[in-house]
Amino acid sequence: MFSTRPTLQGTFGMVSSTHWLASQTAMAVLEDGGNAYDAAVAAGFVLHVVEPHLNGPAGEVPALLAPAGGPVRVLCGQGVAPAGADVAHYTALGLDLVPGTGPLAAAVPGAFDAWMLLLRDYGTRPLATVLDHAIGYAERGHPVVEGVGRTVETVRELLTTEWTDSAALYLPDGRPPAPGTLLRNPALAATWRRLLAEAEAAGPGRERQIEAARRIWREGFVAEALLRAVARPTLDTSGTRHTGTLTGDDLARWEATYEEPASHTWGEWTVCKAGPWSQGPVLLQQLALLGDGPEDLAAPEFVTRADSTEPGTGGGYADGGCLSPDGAAYVHRLVEGTKLAMADREAWYGDADGAEQVPLDALLSPRYSAQRRALIGETASRDLRPGRPVPDGPAPRLPRHVTGEPGDGQGADDLRGRAPGAGEPTVEAERPVVEAGEPAVGADGATRGDTCHLDVVDRWGNMISATPSGGWLHSNPVVPELGFPLGTRLQMTWLEPGLPNTLTPGRRPRTTLTPSLALRGGEPVLAFGTPGGDQQDQWQLHFFLAAVLRPAVRGGLDLQGAVDAPNWHTDAFPGSFYPRATRPASVTLESRAGEATAAGLRRRGHEVTVGPPWSEGRLCAVTRDPETGVLAAAANPRGMQGYAVGR
């Protein structure tokens, strides 16, 4: 079976991330005696430097951790809506959607505090040690990857005419940084050096200094600079200049937290995700819609045999009669299940508790999953069909923006003509431009940005999967005193009262960030994830099935083969990012899946866009075999940026 690289194996430590400098940074920390959590924090701060078009310190980071011998936990680095960020405030400004850029879209920053909490509770190294690599790259420079310059080019006019502090950093001499040239961020390096100096002045002791750093971020010079930025009127995707709602009290009161994971058992595997304040349970619902385990996917109509010679049927990938990752019937079933899960996401997911609590147990129940599975027919559905998981409970409710009911203002499809944004662009197969949302792939297959991901496993069995994002260089102007911008995660909320994801002070916007961790026989085995906004749990589903259903390589999971397998996504539901568009019945398919697969999907009523051969997915993964202690890793070749390292 073809793969672009070998699946790495060893016994000391394994790292996979979306940038080779972050991967090698994490490995250097492991080599220096640090554990997986020290390595993840160091790599996370390097990602803030070398992928500024994908994430920043004032963004967000959810993570799944499996400490050796301990339970799986969720680290929530997703900040909440400020106290002044309510529907009335935004609608009084004449808005029907939260802008995709600017300070009005800024939640309480979450990434920095989450990294600090992780380092304090699970790490072993001093704060200065884990920040050293990031400071070095910010101070001395790092060779720019292509995506940075491409992203800057898409917002050049905005930076030069409005966000001039950003232009000073990212448009030296009036031009975007060319690939391979050194990009320095002296303001960011100075921020971390000052923070370290003030933290060390708080007294000796690793934990004391980490706690001091958290206070400095929330109440000291960092907070003061962030609040000055929020108070500046800033042009955003609405076409108007706005100030933000973030206050000193908002910054001072919020802290990252730990939570129990949501989980679902499928065959011998149990997959753990963040709760329904994230997109995470979508992957669990997708698995539940496939039945109880792999045996429910063994029906002949979903299997392509290895001896098949029909072009595009997946014969090159279906070893020994296993499931094909690119057969039309197989993709059809997964796509239709994705639509149902995403419809439930729109109707039910959000940061709610008490009487409004998301009915997650019911959404994952065998009864409800069987009921929903029966809706998958032989042709593509064009409807958004949320279900009623509790028979006597409330009916599902969708936003007026989605249903087109009176009071919406204008439909989602009409919003595509608004000013270019800079949220977390998804995939734009037709136009190679960055839209508000989570940029990933243009029509030419080029990586335009989106989010980051990293996975680490160490020789002691500690494992982590983390997805840093937000605070992109094109989300808000760079705070000149700090060297990084605020995030824009509030754009994922609705300005309509009474929905699970309504903009509500003190609640988290429902995020697409969704790292994964899977157990086999109760033991943590696999950590994985990807950038990609609404595509994340679609690409992860495809990867997970390809990994666990294929024959093993060298005694372990064929991670690299599963990463490389031709992938797909659908946009047949409201996008999570401004302008919240939808494309009913759409499927975007890598051309490597073959014309027969595309034709088979079209016969089933799908509106197929055939994308470039390597354009779908940004996956990273690490594994640990509990019986042998053998570790493994793989990384995405798409975009020529992600790498796995280990020994």
XYZ file of C-alpha atoms in Angstrom:
647
model
C 0.000 0.000 0.000
C 1.282 3.437 -0.946
C 2.305 6.020 1.648
C 4.394 9.157 1.343
C 6.570 8.403 4.368
C 7.107 5.553 6.787
C 5.151 5.315 10.015
C 7.866 6.163 12.546
C 8.437 3.737 15.418
C 10.570 3.788 18.551
C 10.478 3.535 22.329
C 11.756 6.899 23.629
C 9.289 9.511 22.414
C 7.180 10.519 19.416
C 5.901 13.889 18.239
C 3.706 14.935 15.336
C 2.750 18.526 14.562
C 1.791 20.840 11.740
C 5.250 22.480 11.600
C 8.620 20.769 11.650
C 10.151 23.362 13.998
C 7.474 22.681 16.595
C 7.938 18.930 16.217
C 11.681 19.172 16.673
C 11.265 21.576 19.602
C 9.065 19.045 21.390
C 11.587 16.308 20.663
C 14.427 18.458 22.020
C 12.504 18.889 25.271
C 11.971 15.124 25.507
C 15.679 14.555 24.876
C 16.456 17.023 27.663
C 14.487 14.943 30.166
C 11.108 16.644 29.892
C 7.876 14.720 29.599
C 5.128 14.892 26.965
C 3.486 17.883 28.645
C 6.680 19.921 28.870
C 7.240 19.105 25.201
C 3.708 20.087 24.197
C 3.905 23.463 25.941
C 7.269 24.278 24.364
C 6.001 23.237 20.926
C 2.784 25.204 21.430
C 4.663 28.439 22.021
C 6.836 27.767 18.975
C 3.676 27.304 16.895
C 2.565 30.763 18.048
C 5.783 32.132 16.499
C 6.233 30.119 13.315
C 2.559 29.796 12.320
C 1.187 33.271 13.157
C -1.364 32.925 10.355
C -2.768 29.888 12.149
C -2.673 30.668 15.876
C -1.418 32.975 18.599
C -1.070 33.294 22.388
C -4.410 35.142 22.657
C -6.242 32.375 20.815
C -7.533 29.087 22.178
C -6.322 25.543 22.813
C -8.386 22.524 23.832
C -6.374 19.401 24.618
C -6.952 15.756 25.539
C -4.388 14.309 27.951
C -3.827 10.781 29.130
C -1.292 10.811 31.982
C 0.484 7.487 32.501
C -1.703 5.427 34.819
C -4.318 8.185 35.138
C -7.686 9.002 33.584
C -8.144 10.900 30.339
C -8.863 14.580 30.939
C -9.901 17.539 28.798
C -7.923 20.738 29.198
C -10.225 23.619 28.250
C -8.317 26.593 26.904
C -11.402 28.108 25.283
C -12.223 31.488 26.787
C -15.756 32.706 27.412
C -17.758 35.638 26.071
C -17.031 38.830 28.029
C -19.644 40.147 30.462
C -20.632 42.874 28.011
C -20.939 40.572 25.004
C -24.650 39.939 24.795
C -27.095 39.837 21.904
C -28.587 43.237 22.739
C -25.220 44.989 22.478
C -24.460 43.566 19.033
C -27.913 43.988 17.535
C -27.984 47.598 18.774
C -24.963 48.112 16.528
C -27.041 46.934 13.570
C -25.393 43.519 13.341
C -27.101 40.226 12.515
C -23.890 38.194 12.805
C -20.837 38.618 14.998
C -18.113 40.029 12.725
C -15.432 37.632 11.521
C -12.638 40.020 12.501
C -11.957 42.785 14.984
C -12.274 43.233 18.759
C -16.064 42.694 18.811
C -15.353 39.048 17.957
C -12.799 38.565 20.745
C -13.558 36.117 23.545
C -11.451 36.044 26.688
C -8.049 34.761 25.465
C -7.547 31.138 26.480
C -4.354 29.633 25.040
C -1.726 31.139 27.333
C -3.464 30.245 30.585
C -4.179 26.707 29.368
C -0.517 26.126 28.522
C 0.463 27.453 31.955
C -2.050 25.240 33.761
C -0.810 22.190 31.857
C 2.815 22.998 32.640
C 2.073 23.584 36.329
C 0.080 20.411 36.917
C 1.616 17.878 34.535
C 4.966 19.276 33.419
C 8.341 19.105 35.119
C 10.442 21.853 33.505
C 10.806 25.518 34.534
C 8.852 28.137 32.611
C 12.031 29.708 31.247
C 13.100 26.371 29.782
C 9.901 25.727 27.840
C 9.744 29.318 26.532
C 13.375 29.372 25.425
C 12.784 27.919 21.949
C 9.908 30.301 21.150
C 11.903 33.310 22.342
C 14.807 32.247 20.164
C 12.696 31.961 17.008
C 10.946 35.272 17.699
C 14.194 37.087 18.479
C 16.595 35.622 15.930
C 14.015 34.783 13.288
C 12.678 31.680 11.591
C 12.443 30.801 7.887
C 8.921 31.710 6.797
C 6.685 29.023 5.321
C 4.677 29.799 2.190
C 1.362 30.101 4.028
C 2.443 33.170 5.999
C 3.149 35.262 2.915
C 0.048 34.028 1.101
C -2.156 34.937 4.036
C -0.575 38.372 4.387
C -1.102 38.989 0.678
C -4.839 38.324 0.966
C -5.202 41.051 3.599
C -2.464 43.387 2.345
C -4.856 46.290 1.693
C -6.452 45.948 5.122
C -3.064 45.913 6.835
C -1.627 48.852 4.925
C -4.693 51.091 5.193
C -6.156 50.138 8.580
C -4.115 47.650 10.626
C -0.800 49.466 10.279
C 0.783 47.885 13.364
C 0.304 44.517 11.661
C 1.747 45.897 8.436
C 4.891 46.986 10.286
C 5.499 43.367 11.283
C 4.223 41.376 8.312
C 4.812 43.733 5.368
C 8.471 44.695 5.684
C 9.366 47.003 2.798
C 5.725 46.826 1.730
C 5.934 43.175 0.651
C 4.758 39.962 2.323
C 7.621 37.849 3.688
C 8.963 35.560 0.981
C 9.278 31.816 1.689
C 12.557 31.003 3.381
C 13.333 34.546 4.494
C 13.852 35.127 8.191
C 10.877 36.641 9.992
C 11.529 38.171 13.395
C 9.046 39.295 16.013
C 11.102 41.276 18.527
C 8.013 42.572 20.332
C 6.853 39.019 21.069
C 10.321 38.013 22.270
C 10.391 41.067 24.536
C 6.944 40.181 25.890
C 8.092 36.729 26.966
C 11.374 38.038 28.388
C 9.576 40.662 30.469
C 6.996 38.118 31.629
C 9.774 35.732 32.696
C 11.647 38.474 34.544
C 8.536 39.527 36.448
C 7.586 35.909 37.188
C 11.070 35.128 38.511
C 10.897 38.236 40.705
C 7.925 36.620 42.469
C 10.362 34.221 44.128
C 11.939 30.801 43.627
C 10.013 27.690 42.705
C 8.653 26.389 39.409
C 4.978 26.469 40.363
C 5.216 29.882 42.022
C 6.696 31.392 38.878
C 4.102 29.772 36.632
C 1.327 31.163 38.831
C 2.978 34.582 38.708
C 3.047 34.406 34.910
C -0.677 33.644 34.884
C -1.362 36.704 37.060
C 0.802 38.914 34.847
C -1.157 37.774 31.799
C -4.528 38.388 33.437
C -3.796 41.528 35.457
C -0.337 42.877 34.583
C 1.282 44.498 31.579
C -0.106 41.945 29.103
C -3.684 42.588 30.210
C -3.159 46.335 30.083
C -1.928 46.168 26.485
C -4.783 43.880 25.408
C -7.341 46.262 26.890
C -5.824 49.216 25.045
C -6.204 47.235 21.825
C -9.848 46.418 22.568
C -10.614 50.107 23.074
C -9.314 51.109 19.615
C -12.058 51.370 16.947
C -11.117 48.700 14.407
C -12.481 48.001 10.937
C -14.019 44.525 10.801
C -15.953 42.371 8.332
C -19.127 44.390 8.905
C -17.419 47.259 7.076
C -17.571 49.421 10.215
C -15.098 50.276 12.953
C -15.974 48.852 16.352
C -14.422 48.584 19.793
C -14.614 45.342 21.763
C -16.351 44.277 24.958
C -13.413 42.662 26.800
C -12.672 44.248 30.210
C -10.110 43.878 32.952
C -12.609 41.955 35.072
C -13.153 39.489 32.212
C -9.419 38.851 31.961
C -8.883 38.622 35.710
C -11.717 36.193 36.417
C -11.262 33.572 33.705
C -9.012 30.538 34.147
C -8.450 27.402 32.090
C -10.063 24.267 33.522
C -10.019 20.470 33.398
C -13.081 18.422 32.516
C -14.188 14.860 32.011
C -14.186 13.879 28.342
C -17.175 12.926 26.260
C -16.670 9.391 24.946
C -18.191 6.666 22.814
C -17.227 3.011 22.500
C -17.115 1.590 18.990
C -16.015 -2.025 18.874
C -12.869 -2.409 20.970
C -12.144 1.332 20.745
C -13.305 4.152 23.019
C -12.887 7.604 21.509
C -12.602 10.594 23.859
C -13.419 14.179 22.897
C -14.135 17.533 24.517
C -17.774 18.107 25.429
C -20.524 19.759 23.381
C -19.106 23.240 23.959
C -16.843 21.999 21.184
C -17.518 20.208 17.925
C -15.962 17.062 19.428
C -19.077 14.917 19.967
C -19.750 15.107 16.219
C -17.068 12.456 15.731
C -18.708 10.298 18.394
C -22.097 10.643 16.701
C -20.573 9.798 13.325
C -19.184 6.586 14.790
C -22.481 5.751 16.494
C -24.256 6.162 13.152
C -21.976 3.485 11.693
C -23.253 0.880 14.168
C -21.627 -0.861 17.101
C -18.238 -1.461 15.526
C -16.292 -2.520 12.441
C -18.460 -5.573 11.865
C -21.378 -3.279 10.996
C -19.358 -1.877 8.109
C -18.711 -5.304 6.574
C -21.757 -5.328 4.295
C -20.691 -5.898 0.672
C -22.001 -2.543 -0.518
C -19.467 -0.729 1.676
C -16.438 -2.880 0.866
C -14.041 -2.704 -2.067
C -12.018 -5.844 -2.585
C -8.294 -5.733 -3.102
C -8.598 -7.564 -6.419
C -10.835 -4.858 -7.888
C -9.436 -3.449 -11.102
C -12.013 -0.750 -11.727
C -10.199 2.602 -11.769
C -10.933 4.715 -8.745
C -12.617 1.998 -6.712
C -9.834 2.006 -4.179
C -8.109 -1.238 -5.137
C -4.749 0.329 -4.320
C -5.896 1.034 -0.761
C -8.166 -1.868 0.141
C -5.674 -4.476 1.256
C -7.131 -7.924 1.851
C -10.730 -6.887 1.274
C -10.736 -4.141 3.928
C -12.818 -1.033 3.596
C -11.805 1.299 0.824
C -11.224 4.894 1.867
C -12.350 6.153 -1.523
C -15.173 3.901 -2.755
C -18.366 5.775 -3.680
C -20.739 3.749 -1.490
C -18.422 4.055 1.488
C -17.927 7.815 1.102
C -21.674 8.254 0.541
C -22.483 6.587 3.835
C -19.920 8.595 5.769
C -20.994 11.882 4.180
C -24.670 11.282 4.922
C -23.840 10.399 8.523
C -21.765 13.561 8.778
C -24.756 15.644 7.654
C -26.954 14.155 10.351
C -24.347 14.674 13.068
C -23.694 18.249 11.951
C -27.427 18.983 11.910
C -27.583 17.864 15.529
C -24.565 20.053 16.269
C -26.485 23.079 15.007
C -29.621 22.241 16.975
C -28.168 20.994 20.260
C -24.488 21.809 20.884
C -23.374 24.695 23.050
C -21.944 25.664 26.427
C -25.065 25.018 28.473
C -25.864 23.562 31.878
C -28.800 23.039 34.206
C -32.136 22.787 32.425
C -30.450 23.741 29.158
C -27.851 20.978 29.347
C -27.007 19.358 26.025
C -28.626 15.871 25.879
C -25.361 14.188 24.916
C -26.178 10.753 26.362
C -29.380 10.687 24.329
C -27.598 11.893 21.189
C -25.179 8.943 21.483
C -27.719 6.343 22.609
C -28.224 3.156 20.537
C -31.930 3.948 20.175
C -31.381 7.411 18.757
C -28.429 6.347 16.597
C -30.489 3.547 15.016
C -33.347 5.962 14.390
C -31.007 8.418 12.696
C -29.167 5.714 10.768
C -32.451 4.726 9.146
C -32.580 8.165 7.521
C -29.518 7.418 5.396
C -30.827 6.477 1.987
C -29.322 5.645 -1.373
C -29.248 9.282 -2.508
C -27.791 12.465 -1.079
C -29.990 14.465 1.237
C -30.236 18.205 0.603
C -31.924 18.990 3.903
C -30.577 19.909 7.323
C -32.265 17.280 9.504
C -31.650 17.570 13.244
C -33.373 14.967 15.394
C -35.191 14.844 18.721
C -32.900 12.733 20.947
C -35.292 12.753 23.934
C -38.697 11.497 22.701
C -40.694 13.619 25.138
C -38.155 16.416 25.172
C -38.013 19.675 23.246
C -38.010 19.709 19.462
C -34.778 20.703 17.734
C -34.418 24.382 16.949
C -32.259 25.900 14.236
C -31.236 29.565 13.906
C -33.400 31.792 11.732
C -30.240 32.548 9.773
C -30.307 28.886 8.716
C -34.030 28.368 8.254
C -34.631 31.673 6.475
C -37.542 32.554 8.742
C -38.600 36.213 9.094
C -36.315 38.264 11.270
C -33.132 36.801 9.854
C -32.167 39.832 7.800
C -30.630 37.943 4.911
C -29.869 34.358 4.024
C -26.563 32.625 4.540
C -25.872 32.272 0.831
C -26.316 36.024 0.308
C -23.686 36.799 2.928
C -20.867 35.501 0.747
C -20.553 38.902 -0.884
C -19.529 40.726 2.274
C -16.102 42.139 2.963
C -13.280 39.578 3.156
C -12.684 38.409 6.678
C -10.008 36.675 8.588
C -11.489 34.212 10.943
C -10.806 30.538 10.558
C -11.432 29.892 6.827
C -12.636 26.531 5.643
C -12.018 25.132 2.186
C -12.962 27.288 -0.769
C -12.791 24.918 -3.702
C -14.018 27.486 -6.210
C -11.961 30.495 -5.199
C -8.406 30.488 -3.864
C -9.034 33.328 -1.426
C -9.110 33.651 2.319
C -12.610 34.228 3.628
C -13.728 34.847 7.156
C -13.456 31.471 8.703
C -10.627 28.956 8.931
C -8.522 28.998 5.730
C -7.269 25.683 4.579
C -7.076 25.005 0.868
C -7.571 27.035 -2.279
C -8.426 25.803 -5.736
C -4.738 25.321 -6.451
C -4.332 23.088 -3.416
C -2.217 25.602 -1.560
C -2.405 25.696 2.201
C -3.781 29.089 3.165
C -3.798 28.741 6.902
C -6.249 27.495 9.441
C -5.199 26.060 12.759
C -2.387 24.003 14.264
C -2.225 20.608 15.843
C 0.307 18.630 17.854
C 0.455 15.185 19.449
C 3.118 13.887 21.835
C 3.729 10.570 23.591
C 6.723 9.930 25.841
C 8.583 6.871 27.102
C 6.620 6.884 30.361
C 3.315 6.576 28.548
C 2.095 10.170 28.902
C 0.078 11.263 25.876
C -1.483 14.522 24.679
C -3.445 15.779 21.676
C -3.825 19.576 21.368
C -5.291 21.910 18.742
C -4.066 25.513 19.174
C -5.895 28.111 17.093
C -7.250 31.649 17.039
C -5.435 34.936 17.377
C -4.376 34.780 13.721
C -2.430 37.641 12.196
C -5.526 38.357 10.077
C -8.066 38.192 12.930
C -7.231 41.454 14.715
C -4.492 44.074 14.505
C -1.231 43.106 16.179
C -0.945 44.673 19.632
C 2.307 46.566 19.057
C 3.492 46.311 22.660
C 3.022 42.517 22.639
C 3.645 41.260 19.102
C 0.395 39.290 18.708
C -3.341 39.999 18.117
C -6.561 39.100 19.869
C -8.738 36.250 18.636
C -12.191 36.179 17.034
C -13.891 33.064 18.399
C -17.167 34.847 19.231
C -17.977 34.805 15.509
C -19.103 31.209 16.057
C -22.055 32.274 18.220
C -25.528 33.354 17.059
C -27.202 36.712 17.674
C -30.569 35.069 18.237
C -31.803 34.434 21.789
C -32.627 30.966 23.041
C -30.258 28.841 20.962
C -27.666 26.487 22.507
C -24.937 28.595 20.887
C -26.424 32.049 21.414
C -23.868 34.698 22.331
C -24.088 34.723 26.145
C -21.786 36.443 28.666
C -19.693 33.928 30.584
C -20.305 31.069 28.142
C -17.882 29.544 25.679
C -18.568 29.933 21.973
C -18.996 26.493 20.431
C -15.608 25.854 18.898
C -14.622 23.648 15.976
C -11.319 22.812 17.678
C -11.480 19.122 18.421
C -8.424 17.023 19.383
C -8.955 13.281 19.846
C -7.670 10.475 22.020
C -8.631 6.826 21.611
C -8.358 3.909 24.027
C -8.305 0.217 23.166
C -9.257 -2.168 25.915
C -9.310 0.766 28.323
C -5.682 1.745 27.617
C -4.750 5.006 25.834
C -3.354 4.048 22.452
C -3.910 6.788 19.858
C -3.785 10.607 19.935
C -4.717 12.438 16.751
C -6.217 15.577 15.286
C -6.150 18.107 12.468
C -6.727 21.750 11.648
C -9.625 22.529 9.346
C -12.617 24.155 11.077
C -15.813 22.289 10.249
C -13.752 19.685 8.394
C -11.842 18.546 11.476
C -14.149 15.750 12.592
C -14.847 14.739 9.004
C -11.173 14.247 8.242
C -10.615 12.611 11.627
C -13.427 10.128 11.043
C -11.892 9.087 7.750
C -8.423 8.827 9.322
C -9.621 6.857 12.345
C -11.504 4.318 10.242
C -8.601 3.967 7.831
C -6.193 3.432 10.734
C -8.175 0.927 12.786
C -9.649 -1.081 9.898
C -6.493 -1.574 7.839
C -3.999 -4.403 8.253
C -1.193 -3.417 10.614
C 2.322 -2.465 9.521
C 5.315 -3.669 11.537
C 3.021 -4.805 14.325
C 1.211 -1.466 14.755
C -1.367 0.807 13.195
C -0.572 2.060 9.708
C -0.746 5.682 10.736
C 0.954 7.182 7.701
C -1.156 5.199 5.279
C -4.286 6.414 7.045
C -3.061 10.025 6.957
C -2.251 9.744 3.253
C -5.505 8.053 2.177
C -7.611 10.181 -0.228
C -9.946 12.314 1.861
C -13.116 14.379 1.409
C -15.441 16.821 3.161
C -18.940 18.249 2.875
C -20.194 21.784 3.522
C -23.874 20.734 3.581
C -24.583 22.515 6.880
C -24.087 26.073 8.187
C -20.432 26.975 8.450
C -19.199 27.812 11.923
C -17.465 30.989 10.761
C -18.605 34.241 9.290
C -20.443 34.427 6.887
C -21.958 31.080 7.969
C -22.642 29.813 4.426
C -23.838 26.337 3.433
C -23.648 24.207 0.260
C -26.405 21.565 0.287
C -25.420 18.125 -1.068
C -21.803 19.221 -1.587
C -18.850 16.842 -1.447
C -15.286 17.953 -2.117
C -13.127 14.979 -3.018
C -9.415 14.601 -3.617
C -8.776 13.629 -7.228
C -6.761 10.602 -6.092
C -10.061 8.984 -5.108
C -10.641 8.464 -8.824
C -13.204 9.412 -11.405
C -15.271 6.281 -10.769
C -15.762 7.357 -7.153
C -16.717 10.892 -8.183
C -19.136 9.521 -10.792
C -20.644 7.126 -8.259
C -21.252 9.970 -5.835
C -22.842 12.084 -8.550
C -25.183 9.219 -9.421
C -26.261 9.295 -5.780
C -27.147 12.992 -6.058
C -24.051 14.567 -4.525
C -22.724 17.803 -5.985
C -19.097 16.772 -6.315
C -16.125 19.111 -6.532
C -12.940 17.248 -7.420
C -10.090 18.993 -5.681
C -6.321 18.694 -6.127
C -4.819 15.286 -5.270
C -3.372 16.392 -1.923
C -5.806 18.966 -0.575
C -8.001 17.363 2.114
C -6.776 16.908 5.668
C -3.968 18.128 7.931
C -3.736 15.115 10.226
C -1.188 14.329 12.922
C -1.089 11.191 15.064
C 0.957 9.315 17.664
C 0.378 5.892 19.217
C 1.607 3.737 22.071
C 1.210 -0.026 22.285
C 0.550 -0.716 25.996
C 1.793 -4.300 25.707
C 5.145 -3.655 24.047
C 5.778 0.012 24.805
C 6.438 0.652 21.102
C 5.603 4.220 20.104
C 4.707 5.435 16.601
C 3.948 8.676 14.777
C 2.860 10.039 11.405
C 2.175 13.479 9.956
C 0.391 15.040 7.035
C 2.367 15.545 3.799
C -0.210 17.994 2.406
C 1.178 21.508 2.370
C 4.701 20.147 2.962
C 4.806 21.516 6.493
C 3.744 18.890 9.020
C 6.323 16.416 10.294
C 6.645 13.608 12.783
C 9.864 12.932 14.679
C 10.841 10.389 17.269
C 13.115 7.583 18.301
